[in-house]
């Protein structure tokens, strides 16, 4: 029996649980692929630094992990909801699919809202950084 189930049984026995067991949130049961995010700025340019967990990095290094990639993006949006703008998810997906192959262990995967929205092929050809090289900061 899991810890929460034991706690629910104890509370029910004591007559303290009035509305049934509480739902376990997705965040508690979903594997953590993203440790944290951080917005940084250089001049007029903003960048969202996404710091994957060790599990996120290991999953990103495995082809065919689309469900995990989608969960990881959802975690990014939980941490930085303002990242939900055109082009940002495509940049993230590109980093998920290629960053650990091209530059394993890179400290953060950097997503920039100022980059143009391009096709997947153009995104890959640009090393996930369409519209210019990786930011210098």
GROMACS .gro file of N, CA and C in nm, residues 50 52 56-57 60-62 69 91-111 124 127-129 134:
model
  102
   50UNK      N    1   1.601   2.645  -2.050
   50UNK     CA    2   1.530   2.528  -1.999
   50UNK      C    3   1.636   2.430  -1.949
   52UNK      N    4   1.694   2.073  -1.827
   52UNK     CA    5   1.636   1.939  -1.813
   52UNK      C    6   1.696   1.864  -1.694
   56UNK      N    7   1.525   1.376  -1.803
   56UNK     CA    8   1.490   1.444  -1.928
   56UNK      C    9   1.598   1.428  -2.032
   57UNK      N   10   1.723   1.443  -1.990
   57UNK     CA   11   1.835   1.426  -2.084
   57UNK      C   12   1.842   1.284  -2.137
   60UNK      N   13   1.559   1.227  -2.379
   60UNK     CA   14   1.581   1.303  -2.503
   60UNK      C   15   1.683   1.233  -2.593
   61UNK      N   16   1.770   1.154  -2.535
   61UNK     CA   17   1.872   1.084  -2.612
   61UNK      C   18   1.820   0.955  -2.676
   62UNK      N   19   1.694   0.924  -2.651
   62UNK     CA   20   1.634   0.802  -2.706
   62UNK      C   21   1.536   0.840  -2.816
   69UNK      N   22   0.847   1.381  -2.459
   69UNK     CA   23   0.873   1.516  -2.510
   69UNK      C   24   0.753   1.606  -2.483
   91UNK      N   25   1.109   2.491  -3.122
   91UNK     CA   26   1.249   2.499  -3.078
   91UNK      C   27   1.275   2.396  -2.968
   92UNK      N   28   1.181   2.384  -2.874
   92UNK     CA   29   1.198   2.286  -2.766
   92UNK      C   30   1.205   2.145  -2.824
   93UNK      N   31   1.112   2.113  -2.913
   93UNK     CA   32   1.110   1.979  -2.974
   93UNK      C   33   1.242   1.950  -3.044
   94UNK      N   34   1.296   2.049  -3.113
   94UNK     CA   35   1.424   2.033  -3.182
   94UNK      C   36   1.534   2.003  -3.081
   95UNK      N   37   1.536   2.078  -2.971
   95UNK     CA   38   1.636   2.053  -2.868
   95UNK      C   39   1.619   1.913  -2.808
   96UNK      N   40   1.494   1.875  -2.780
   96UNK     CA   41   1.467   1.742  -2.723
   96UNK      C   42   1.520   1.634  -2.817
   97UNK      N   43   1.497   1.649  -2.944
   97UNK     CA   44   1.532   1.545  -3.039
   97UNK      C   45   1.680   1.543  -3.077
   98UNK      N   46   1.749   1.658  -3.065
   98UNK     CA   47   1.886   1.662  -3.114
   98UNK      C   48   1.993   1.710  -3.016
   99UNK      N   49   1.957   1.785  -2.914
   99UNK     CA   50   2.060   1.847  -2.828
   99UNK      C   51   2.153   1.746  -2.763
  100UNK      N   52   2.099   1.638  -2.714
  100UNK     CA   53   2.183   1.540  -2.644
  100UNK      C   54   2.270   1.459  -2.740
  101UNK      N   55   2.240   1.464  -2.869
  101UNK     CA   56   2.325   1.399  -2.969
  101UNK      C   57   2.434   1.494  -3.015
  102UNK      N   58   2.397   1.620  -3.037
  102UNK     CA   59   2.490   1.719  -3.091
  102UNK      C   60   2.583   1.774  -2.983
  103UNK      N   61   2.526   1.805  -2.867
  103UNK     CA   62   2.603   1.863  -2.758
  103UNK      C   63   2.556   1.803  -2.625
  104UNK      N   64   2.594   1.678  -2.598
  104UNK     CA   65   2.547   1.611  -2.476
  104UNK      C   66   2.585   1.689  -2.350
  105UNK      N   67   2.488   1.696  -2.257
  105UNK     CA   68   2.514   1.760  -2.130
  105UNK      C   69   2.515   1.911  -2.132
  106UNK      N   70   2.473   1.972  -2.242
  106UNK     CA   71   2.467   2.119  -2.248
  106UNK      C   72   2.387   2.168  -2.127
  107UNK      N   73   2.434   2.270  -2.061
  107UNK     CA   74   2.373   2.316  -1.937
  107UNK      C   75   2.224   2.344  -1.952
  108UNK      N   76   2.186   2.418  -2.055
  108UNK     CA   77   2.044   2.449  -2.076
  108UNK      C   78   2.011   2.443  -2.224
  109UNK      N   79   1.884   2.421  -2.250
  109UNK     CA   80   1.832   2.429  -2.385
  109UNK      C   81   1.767   2.566  -2.395
  110UNK      N   82   1.815   2.650  -2.484
  110UNK     CA   83   1.771   2.789  -2.489
  110UNK      C   84   1.671   2.812  -2.601
  111UNK      N   85   1.558   2.869  -2.564
  111UNK     CA   86   1.449   2.896  -2.657
  111UNK      C   87   1.427   3.047  -2.663
  124UNK      N   88   1.589   2.228  -3.804
  124UNK     CA   89   1.698   2.132  -3.788
  124UNK      C   90   1.823   2.181  -3.861
  127UNK      N   91   2.027   2.419  -3.671
  127UNK     CA   92   2.073   2.375  -3.540
  127UNK      C   93   1.981   2.417  -3.427
  128UNK      N   94   1.852   2.420  -3.455
  128UNK     CA   95   1.747   2.460  -3.360
  128UNK      C   96   1.748   2.610  -3.331
  129UNK      N   97   1.828   2.686  -3.404
  129UNK     CA   98   1.841   2.831  -3.382
  129UNK      C   99   1.817   2.908  -3.512
  134UNK      N  100   2.323   3.081  -3.198
  134UNK     CA  101   2.281   3.075  -3.059
  134UNK      C  102   2.319   3.206  -2.989
   0.00000   0.00000   0.00000
